[in-house]
CSV table of C-alpha atoms in Angstrom, one decimal:
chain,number,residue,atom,x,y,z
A,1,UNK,CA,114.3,95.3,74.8
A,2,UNK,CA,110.8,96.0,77.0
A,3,UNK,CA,111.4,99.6,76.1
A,4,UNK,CA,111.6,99.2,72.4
A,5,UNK,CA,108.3,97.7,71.8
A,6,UNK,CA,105.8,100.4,71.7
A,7,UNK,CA,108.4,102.3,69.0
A,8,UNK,CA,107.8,99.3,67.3
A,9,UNK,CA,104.6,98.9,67.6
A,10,UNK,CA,104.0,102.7,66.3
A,11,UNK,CA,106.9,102.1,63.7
A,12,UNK,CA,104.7,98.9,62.6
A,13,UNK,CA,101.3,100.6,62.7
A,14,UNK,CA,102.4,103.9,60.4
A,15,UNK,CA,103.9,101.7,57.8
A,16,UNK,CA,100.3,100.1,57.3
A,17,UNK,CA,98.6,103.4,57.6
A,18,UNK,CA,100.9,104.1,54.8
A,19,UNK,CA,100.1,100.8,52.5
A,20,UNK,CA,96.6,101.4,53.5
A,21,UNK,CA,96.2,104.6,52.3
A,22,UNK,CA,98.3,103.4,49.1
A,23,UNK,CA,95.3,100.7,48.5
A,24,UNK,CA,93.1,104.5,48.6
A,25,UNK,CA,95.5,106.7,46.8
A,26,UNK,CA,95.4,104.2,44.1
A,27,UNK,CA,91.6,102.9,43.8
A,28,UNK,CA,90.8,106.6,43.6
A,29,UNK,CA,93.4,108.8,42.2
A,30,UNK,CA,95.3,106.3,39.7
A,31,UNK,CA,98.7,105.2,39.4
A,32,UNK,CA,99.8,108.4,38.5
A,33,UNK,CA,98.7,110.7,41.7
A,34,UNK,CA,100.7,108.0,43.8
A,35,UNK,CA,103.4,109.2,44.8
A,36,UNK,CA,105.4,108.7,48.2
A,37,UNK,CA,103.9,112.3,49.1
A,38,UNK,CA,101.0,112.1,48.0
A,39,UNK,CA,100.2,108.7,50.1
A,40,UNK,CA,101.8,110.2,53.2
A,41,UNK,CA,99.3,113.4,53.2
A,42,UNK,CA,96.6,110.8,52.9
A,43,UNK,CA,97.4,108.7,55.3
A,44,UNK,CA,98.5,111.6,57.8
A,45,UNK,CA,102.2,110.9,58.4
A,46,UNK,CA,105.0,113.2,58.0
A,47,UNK,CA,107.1,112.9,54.2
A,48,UNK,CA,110.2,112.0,56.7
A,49,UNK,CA,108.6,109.4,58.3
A,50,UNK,CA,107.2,108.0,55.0
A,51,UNK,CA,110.6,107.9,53.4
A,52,UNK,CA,111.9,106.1,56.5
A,53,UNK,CA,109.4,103.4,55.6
A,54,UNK,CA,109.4,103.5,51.7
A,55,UNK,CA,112.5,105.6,50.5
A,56,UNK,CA,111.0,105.2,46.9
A,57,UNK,CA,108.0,104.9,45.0
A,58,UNK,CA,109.1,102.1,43.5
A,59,UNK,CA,109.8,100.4,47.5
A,60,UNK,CA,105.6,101.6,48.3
A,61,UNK,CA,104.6,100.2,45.1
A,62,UNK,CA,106.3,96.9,45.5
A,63,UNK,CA,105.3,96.4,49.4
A,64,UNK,CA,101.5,97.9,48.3
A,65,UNK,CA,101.3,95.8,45.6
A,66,UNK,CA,102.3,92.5,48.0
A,67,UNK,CA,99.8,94.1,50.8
A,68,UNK,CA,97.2,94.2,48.6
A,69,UNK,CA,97.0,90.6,46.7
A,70,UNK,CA,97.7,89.7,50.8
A,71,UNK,CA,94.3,91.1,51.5
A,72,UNK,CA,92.3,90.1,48.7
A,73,UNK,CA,94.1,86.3,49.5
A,74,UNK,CA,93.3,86.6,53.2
A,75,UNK,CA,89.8,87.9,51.6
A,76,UNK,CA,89.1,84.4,50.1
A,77,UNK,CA,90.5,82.5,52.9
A,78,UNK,CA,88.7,84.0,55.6
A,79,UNK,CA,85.0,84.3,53.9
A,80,UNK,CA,85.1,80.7,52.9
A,81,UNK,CA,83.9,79.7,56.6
A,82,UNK,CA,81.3,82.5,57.3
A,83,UNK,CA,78.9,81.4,55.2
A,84,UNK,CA,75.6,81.8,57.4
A,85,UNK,CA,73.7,79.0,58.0
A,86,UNK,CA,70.5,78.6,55.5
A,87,UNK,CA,71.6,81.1,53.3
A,88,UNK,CA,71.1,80.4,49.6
A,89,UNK,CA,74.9,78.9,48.9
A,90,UNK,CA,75.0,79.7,45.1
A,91,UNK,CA,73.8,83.5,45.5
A,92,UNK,CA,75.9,84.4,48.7
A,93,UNK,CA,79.3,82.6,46.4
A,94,UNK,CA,78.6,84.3,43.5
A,95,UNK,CA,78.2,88.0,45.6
A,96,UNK,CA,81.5,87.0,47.8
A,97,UNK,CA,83.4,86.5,44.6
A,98,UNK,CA,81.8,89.7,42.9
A,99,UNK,CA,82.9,91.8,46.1
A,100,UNK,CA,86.2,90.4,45.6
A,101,UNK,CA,86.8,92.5,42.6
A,102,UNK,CA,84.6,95.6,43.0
A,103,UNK,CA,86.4,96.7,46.3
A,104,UNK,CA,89.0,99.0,46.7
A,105,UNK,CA,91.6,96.4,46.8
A,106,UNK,CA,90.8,95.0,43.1
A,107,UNK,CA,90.5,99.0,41.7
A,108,UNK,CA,94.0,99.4,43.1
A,109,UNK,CA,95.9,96.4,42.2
A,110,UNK,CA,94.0,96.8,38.1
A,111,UNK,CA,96.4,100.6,37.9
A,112,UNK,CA,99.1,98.6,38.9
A,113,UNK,CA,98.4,96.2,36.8
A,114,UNK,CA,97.9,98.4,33.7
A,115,UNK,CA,101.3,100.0,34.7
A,116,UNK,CA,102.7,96.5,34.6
A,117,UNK,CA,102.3,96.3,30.9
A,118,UNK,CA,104.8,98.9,29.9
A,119,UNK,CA,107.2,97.8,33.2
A,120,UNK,CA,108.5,93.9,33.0
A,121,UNK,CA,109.8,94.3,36.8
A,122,UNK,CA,106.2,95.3,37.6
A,123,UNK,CA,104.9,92.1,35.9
A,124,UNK,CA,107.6,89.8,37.4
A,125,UNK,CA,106.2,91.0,40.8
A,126,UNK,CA,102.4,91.2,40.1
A,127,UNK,CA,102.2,87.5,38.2
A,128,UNK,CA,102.8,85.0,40.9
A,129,UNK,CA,101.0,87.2,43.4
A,130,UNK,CA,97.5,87.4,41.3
A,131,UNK,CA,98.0,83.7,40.6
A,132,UNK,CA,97.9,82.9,44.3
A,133,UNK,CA,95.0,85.4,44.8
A,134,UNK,CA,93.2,83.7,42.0
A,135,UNK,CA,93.7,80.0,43.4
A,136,UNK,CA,92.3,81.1,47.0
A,137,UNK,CA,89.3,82.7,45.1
A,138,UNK,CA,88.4,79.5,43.1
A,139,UNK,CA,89.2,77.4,46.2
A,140,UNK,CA,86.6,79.5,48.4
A,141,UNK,CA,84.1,79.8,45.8
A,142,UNK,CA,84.3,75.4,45.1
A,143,UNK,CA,83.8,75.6,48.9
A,144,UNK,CA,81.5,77.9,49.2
A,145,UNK,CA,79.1,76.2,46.5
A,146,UNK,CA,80.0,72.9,47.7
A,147,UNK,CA,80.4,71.6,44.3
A,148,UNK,CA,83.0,68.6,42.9
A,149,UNK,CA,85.9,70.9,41.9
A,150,UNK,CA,87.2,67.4,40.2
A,151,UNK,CA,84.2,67.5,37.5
A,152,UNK,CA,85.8,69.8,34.7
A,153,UNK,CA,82.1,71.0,33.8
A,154,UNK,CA,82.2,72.2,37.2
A,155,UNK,CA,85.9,73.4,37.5
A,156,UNK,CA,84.8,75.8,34.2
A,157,UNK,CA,81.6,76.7,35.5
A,158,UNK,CA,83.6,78.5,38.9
A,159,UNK,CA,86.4,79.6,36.5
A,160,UNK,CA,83.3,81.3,34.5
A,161,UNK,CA,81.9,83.3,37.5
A,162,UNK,CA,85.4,84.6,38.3
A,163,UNK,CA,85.7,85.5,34.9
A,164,UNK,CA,82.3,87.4,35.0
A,165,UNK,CA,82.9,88.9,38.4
A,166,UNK,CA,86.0,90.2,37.4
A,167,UNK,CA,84.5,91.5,34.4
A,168,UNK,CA,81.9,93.3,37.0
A,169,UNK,CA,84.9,95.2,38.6
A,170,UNK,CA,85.9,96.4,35.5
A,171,UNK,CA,82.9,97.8,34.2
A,172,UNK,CA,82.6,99.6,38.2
A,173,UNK,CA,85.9,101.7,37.7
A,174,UNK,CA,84.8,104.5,35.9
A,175,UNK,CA,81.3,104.7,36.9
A,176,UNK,CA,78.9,103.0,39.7
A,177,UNK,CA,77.8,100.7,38.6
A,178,UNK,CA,75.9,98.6,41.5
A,179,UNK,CA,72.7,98.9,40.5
A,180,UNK,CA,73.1,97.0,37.1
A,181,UNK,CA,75.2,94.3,38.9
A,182,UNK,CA,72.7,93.1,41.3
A,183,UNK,CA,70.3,92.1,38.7
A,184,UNK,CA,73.2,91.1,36.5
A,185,UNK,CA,74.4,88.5,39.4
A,186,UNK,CA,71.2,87.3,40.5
A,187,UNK,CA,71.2,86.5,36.8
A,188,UNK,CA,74.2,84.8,37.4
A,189,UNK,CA,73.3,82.9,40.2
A,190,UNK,CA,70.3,81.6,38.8
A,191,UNK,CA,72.2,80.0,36.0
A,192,UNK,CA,74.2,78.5,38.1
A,193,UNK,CA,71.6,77.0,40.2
A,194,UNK,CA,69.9,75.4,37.3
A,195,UNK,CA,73.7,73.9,36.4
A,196,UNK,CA,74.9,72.9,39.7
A,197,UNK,CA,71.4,71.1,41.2
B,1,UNK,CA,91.5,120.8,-6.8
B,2,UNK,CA,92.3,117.5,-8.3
B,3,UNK,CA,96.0,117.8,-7.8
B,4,UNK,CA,95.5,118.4,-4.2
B,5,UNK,CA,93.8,115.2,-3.8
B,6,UNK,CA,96.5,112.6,-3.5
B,7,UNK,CA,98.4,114.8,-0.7
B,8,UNK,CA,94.4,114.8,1.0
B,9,UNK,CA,95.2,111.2,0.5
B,10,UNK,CA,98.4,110.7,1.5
B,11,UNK,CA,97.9,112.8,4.7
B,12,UNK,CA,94.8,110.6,5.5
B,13,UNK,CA,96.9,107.4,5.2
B,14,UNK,CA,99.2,108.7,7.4
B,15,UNK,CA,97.0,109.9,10.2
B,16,UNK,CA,95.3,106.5,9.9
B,17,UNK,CA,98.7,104.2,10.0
B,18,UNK,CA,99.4,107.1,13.4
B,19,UNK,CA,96.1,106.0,15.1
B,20,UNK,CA,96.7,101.9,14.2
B,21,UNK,CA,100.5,102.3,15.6
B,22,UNK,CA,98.9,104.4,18.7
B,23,UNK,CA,96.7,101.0,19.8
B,24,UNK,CA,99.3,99.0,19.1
B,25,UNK,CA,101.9,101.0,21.4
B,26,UNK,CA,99.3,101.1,24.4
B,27,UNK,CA,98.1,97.8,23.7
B,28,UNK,CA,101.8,96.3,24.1
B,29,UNK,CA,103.7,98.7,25.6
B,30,UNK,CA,101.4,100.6,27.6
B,31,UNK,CA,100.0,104.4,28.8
B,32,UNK,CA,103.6,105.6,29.9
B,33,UNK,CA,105.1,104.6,26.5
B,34,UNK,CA,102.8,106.3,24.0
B,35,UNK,CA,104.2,109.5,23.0
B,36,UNK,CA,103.7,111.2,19.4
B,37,UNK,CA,107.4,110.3,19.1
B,38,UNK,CA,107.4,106.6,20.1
B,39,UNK,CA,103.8,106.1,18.1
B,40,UNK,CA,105.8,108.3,14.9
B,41,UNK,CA,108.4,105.6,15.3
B,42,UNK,CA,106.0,103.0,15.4
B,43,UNK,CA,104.2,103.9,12.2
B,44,UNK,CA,107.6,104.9,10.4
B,45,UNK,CA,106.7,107.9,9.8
B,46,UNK,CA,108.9,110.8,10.5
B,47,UNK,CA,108.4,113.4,14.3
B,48,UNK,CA,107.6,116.2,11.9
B,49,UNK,CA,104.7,114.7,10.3
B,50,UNK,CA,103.2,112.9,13.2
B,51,UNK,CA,103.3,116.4,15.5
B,52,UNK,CA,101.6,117.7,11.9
B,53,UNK,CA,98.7,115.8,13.1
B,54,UNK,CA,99.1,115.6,16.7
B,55,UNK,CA,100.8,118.8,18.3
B,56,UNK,CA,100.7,117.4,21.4
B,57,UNK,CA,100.1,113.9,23.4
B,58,UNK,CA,96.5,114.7,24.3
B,59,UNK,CA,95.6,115.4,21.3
B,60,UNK,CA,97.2,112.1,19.7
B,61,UNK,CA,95.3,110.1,22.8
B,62,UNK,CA,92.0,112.2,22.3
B,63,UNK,CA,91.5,111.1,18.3
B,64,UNK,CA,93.3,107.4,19.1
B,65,UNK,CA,90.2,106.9,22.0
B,66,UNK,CA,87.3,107.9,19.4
B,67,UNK,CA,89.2,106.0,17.0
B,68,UNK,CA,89.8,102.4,19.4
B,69,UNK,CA,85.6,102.6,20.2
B,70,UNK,CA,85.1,103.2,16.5
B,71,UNK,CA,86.6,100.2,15.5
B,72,UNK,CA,85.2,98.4,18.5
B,73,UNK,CA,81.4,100.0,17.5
B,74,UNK,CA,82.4,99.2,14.2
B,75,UNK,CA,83.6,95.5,15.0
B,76,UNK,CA,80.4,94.9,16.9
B,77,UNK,CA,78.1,96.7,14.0
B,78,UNK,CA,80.1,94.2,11.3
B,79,UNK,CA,79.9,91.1,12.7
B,80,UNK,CA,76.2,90.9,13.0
B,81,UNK,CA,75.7,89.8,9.4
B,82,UNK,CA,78.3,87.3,9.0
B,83,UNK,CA,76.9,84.6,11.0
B,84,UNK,CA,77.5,81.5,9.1
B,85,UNK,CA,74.5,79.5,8.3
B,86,UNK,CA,73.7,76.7,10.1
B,87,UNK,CA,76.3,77.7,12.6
B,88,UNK,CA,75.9,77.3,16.0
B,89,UNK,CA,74.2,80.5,17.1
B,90,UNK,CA,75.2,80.7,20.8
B,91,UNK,CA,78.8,79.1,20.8
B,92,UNK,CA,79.8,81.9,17.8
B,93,UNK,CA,77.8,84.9,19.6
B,94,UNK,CA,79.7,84.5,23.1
B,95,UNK,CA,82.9,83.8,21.6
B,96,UNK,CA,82.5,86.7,19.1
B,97,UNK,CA,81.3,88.5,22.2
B,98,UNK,CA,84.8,87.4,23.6
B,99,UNK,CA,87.0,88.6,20.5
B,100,UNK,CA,86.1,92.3,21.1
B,101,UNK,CA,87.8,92.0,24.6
B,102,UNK,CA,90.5,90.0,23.6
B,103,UNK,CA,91.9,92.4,20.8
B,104,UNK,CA,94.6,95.0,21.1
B,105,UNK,CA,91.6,97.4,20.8
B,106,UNK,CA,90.4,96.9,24.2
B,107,UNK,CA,94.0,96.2,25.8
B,108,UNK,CA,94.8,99.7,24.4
B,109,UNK,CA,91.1,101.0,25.5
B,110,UNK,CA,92.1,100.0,29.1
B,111,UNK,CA,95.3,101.6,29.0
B,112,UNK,CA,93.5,105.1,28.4
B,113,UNK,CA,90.7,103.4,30.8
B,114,UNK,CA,93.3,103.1,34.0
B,115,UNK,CA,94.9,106.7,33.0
B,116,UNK,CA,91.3,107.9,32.8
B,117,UNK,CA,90.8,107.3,36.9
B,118,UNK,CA,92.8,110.1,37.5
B,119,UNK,CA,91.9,112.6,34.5
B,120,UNK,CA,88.6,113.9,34.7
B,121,UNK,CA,88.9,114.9,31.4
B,122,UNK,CA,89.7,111.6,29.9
B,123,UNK,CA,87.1,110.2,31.8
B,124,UNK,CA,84.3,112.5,30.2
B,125,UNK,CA,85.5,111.6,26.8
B,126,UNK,CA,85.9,107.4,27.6
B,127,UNK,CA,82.8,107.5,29.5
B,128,UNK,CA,80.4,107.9,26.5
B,129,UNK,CA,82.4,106.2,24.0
B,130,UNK,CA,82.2,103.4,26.2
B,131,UNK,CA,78.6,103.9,26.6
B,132,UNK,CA,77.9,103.5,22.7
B,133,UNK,CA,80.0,100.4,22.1
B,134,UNK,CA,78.1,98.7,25.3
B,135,UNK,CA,75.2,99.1,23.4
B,136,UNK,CA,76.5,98.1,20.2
B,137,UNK,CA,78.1,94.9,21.7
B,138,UNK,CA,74.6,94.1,23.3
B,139,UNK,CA,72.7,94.7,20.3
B,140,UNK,CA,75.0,92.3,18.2
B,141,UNK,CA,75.0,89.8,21.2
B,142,UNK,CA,71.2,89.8,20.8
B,143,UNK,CA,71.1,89.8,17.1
B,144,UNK,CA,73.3,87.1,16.9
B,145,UNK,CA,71.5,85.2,19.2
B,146,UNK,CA,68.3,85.4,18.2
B,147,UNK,CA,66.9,86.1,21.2
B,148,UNK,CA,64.0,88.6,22.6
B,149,UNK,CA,66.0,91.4,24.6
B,150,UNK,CA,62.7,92.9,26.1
B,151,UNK,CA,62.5,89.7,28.6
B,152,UNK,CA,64.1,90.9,31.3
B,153,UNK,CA,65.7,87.5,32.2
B,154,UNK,CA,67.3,87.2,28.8
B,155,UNK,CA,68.5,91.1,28.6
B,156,UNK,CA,70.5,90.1,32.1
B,157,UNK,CA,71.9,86.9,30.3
B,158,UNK,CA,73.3,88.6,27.8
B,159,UNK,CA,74.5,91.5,30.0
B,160,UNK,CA,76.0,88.9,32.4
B,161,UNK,CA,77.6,87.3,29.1
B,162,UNK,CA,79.4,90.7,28.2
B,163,UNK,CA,80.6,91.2,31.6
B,164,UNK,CA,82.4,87.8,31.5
B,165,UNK,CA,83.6,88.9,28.0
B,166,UNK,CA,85.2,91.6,29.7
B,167,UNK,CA,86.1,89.8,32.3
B,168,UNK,CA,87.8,87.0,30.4
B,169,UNK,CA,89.8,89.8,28.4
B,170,UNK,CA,90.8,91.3,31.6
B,171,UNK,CA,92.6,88.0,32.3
B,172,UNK,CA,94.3,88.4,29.1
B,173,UNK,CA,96.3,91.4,29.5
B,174,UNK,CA,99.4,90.0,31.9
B,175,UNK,CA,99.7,86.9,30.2
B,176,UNK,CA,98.3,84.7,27.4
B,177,UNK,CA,94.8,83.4,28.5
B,178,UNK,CA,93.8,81.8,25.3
B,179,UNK,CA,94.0,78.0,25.9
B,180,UNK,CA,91.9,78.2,29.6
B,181,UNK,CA,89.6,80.9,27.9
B,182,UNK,CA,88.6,78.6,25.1
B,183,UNK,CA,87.2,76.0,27.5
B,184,UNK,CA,85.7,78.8,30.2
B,185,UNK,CA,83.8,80.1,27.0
B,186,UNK,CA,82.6,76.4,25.4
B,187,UNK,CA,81.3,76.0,29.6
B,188,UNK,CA,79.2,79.1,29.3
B,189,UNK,CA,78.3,78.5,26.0
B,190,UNK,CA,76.6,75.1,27.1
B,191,UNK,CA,75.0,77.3,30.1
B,192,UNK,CA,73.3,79.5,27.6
B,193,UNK,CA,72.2,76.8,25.4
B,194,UNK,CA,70.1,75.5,28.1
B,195,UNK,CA,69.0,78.3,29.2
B,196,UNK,CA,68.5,80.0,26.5
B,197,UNK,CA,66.8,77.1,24.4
């Protein structure tokens, strides 16, 4: 058994080379360019060993598409305790949830999603997944604000600010849009600071 | 001349009904499932006439993408005047802001948007169209609030409100959003109304 570890090891480290350069292929080239091929050049592995992995498109899709709501869950979870101490709560939450959906991860998982609207296996698949990735982000952002998630004038006031920070991503697909967004979200925040005091 | 006009007519009807079917195809059905055929279909009007006025798929996708930010220019132009009186100003103008990102034309404008991240030459066409009904959107959001766009604090607030307009139509294209929206948008609303006031 000893022996077999490092093959699996290698085995386990290509096939998230491959969904990693999937998250790329995606966020940068659209659904279209990705193609089993295609994400095996980017990610440097041989077609063979690709196939051996994901035989079809439709298998890389499927395991990208689980690897990347993972990420942006595991994105949610993991931020909620790193807030540094003294920093303004209601500016740094409102930037963790905009970076949520203006990484590579969101632009990736929004062409699978707009290939999901012509492709009802696709949306079977992509539903529950963005529903748990949505819960984690309201979760961290209650936490991180350390507001009363109970109050429904609170509970829509963080739905809101996922709402607009999604919105953000959106409007950073086709162009950079960074600059804009700053003042846009200190806007944001400052709104929210009146509200939530 | 004269007995020329009603085919003039008749062939304008019919590349009108072509561009309505086409948003209705991408909105519902998505990028993959617009073809000339499947939009002729759609329309009920025969192959023939539809490749008449759109030989090929790019050129059926290039008139319906000036066509969808027409009507959304148009939408956003229109609306400005019909403000009821004695309405409340700032719940109609965020969720009027709302409708434009709600309607097929924007589910079919991200359709072409997605396709657009790998086409280069989509993306130079969506980019300014996109550009121009921004501005229109802003303008009417402004208009209709009755607010003055040249402080800085209140051009970002109704940027920010835009964003979560878009972000909040986003949110409507895997699944029916409508009864959570209508409560996000009465909590931002509020938000504004203080702020704004």
């Amino acid at each position: 058994m000893t022996t077999r570890v490092p093959q699996q090891d290698r085995s386990r480290v290509t096939r998230q080379r491959l969904l990693d350069a999937t998250i790329d292929v995606l966020a940068v080239d659209g659904w279209a360019a990705c193609s089993v091929g295609v994400v095996a050049g980017r990610a440097g592995v041989s077609r063979g060993a690709a196939q051996h992995h994901f035989p079809t498109r439709e298998d890389l899709i499927t395991a990208s598409l689980e690897n990347i709501f993972e990420r942006l869950t595991n994105m949610a979870t993991d931020e909620t305790d790193r807030l540094p101490p003294g920093a303004n709560r209601i500016e740094v939450a409102v930037a963790r949830a905009v970076a949520f959906y203006t990484g590579s991860e969101f632009k990736a998982a929004l062409q699978v999603w707009s290939a999901a609207a012509s492709d009802e296996a696709l949306k079977k698949l992509i539903l529950p997944l963005e529903g748990r990735f949505g819960a984690a982000a309201h979760q961290m952002t209650v936490r991180m604000l350390g507001v009363d998630d109970s109050d429904p004038r609170v509970h829509r006031l963080v739905q809101a600010t996922l709402d607009f920070a999604r919105g953000l991503g959106l409007a950073d697909t086709l162009s950079d849009d960074s600059a804009r967004r700053e003042q846009v979200v200190a806007a944001w925040a400052e709104q929210l600071k009146i509200s939530l005091s």
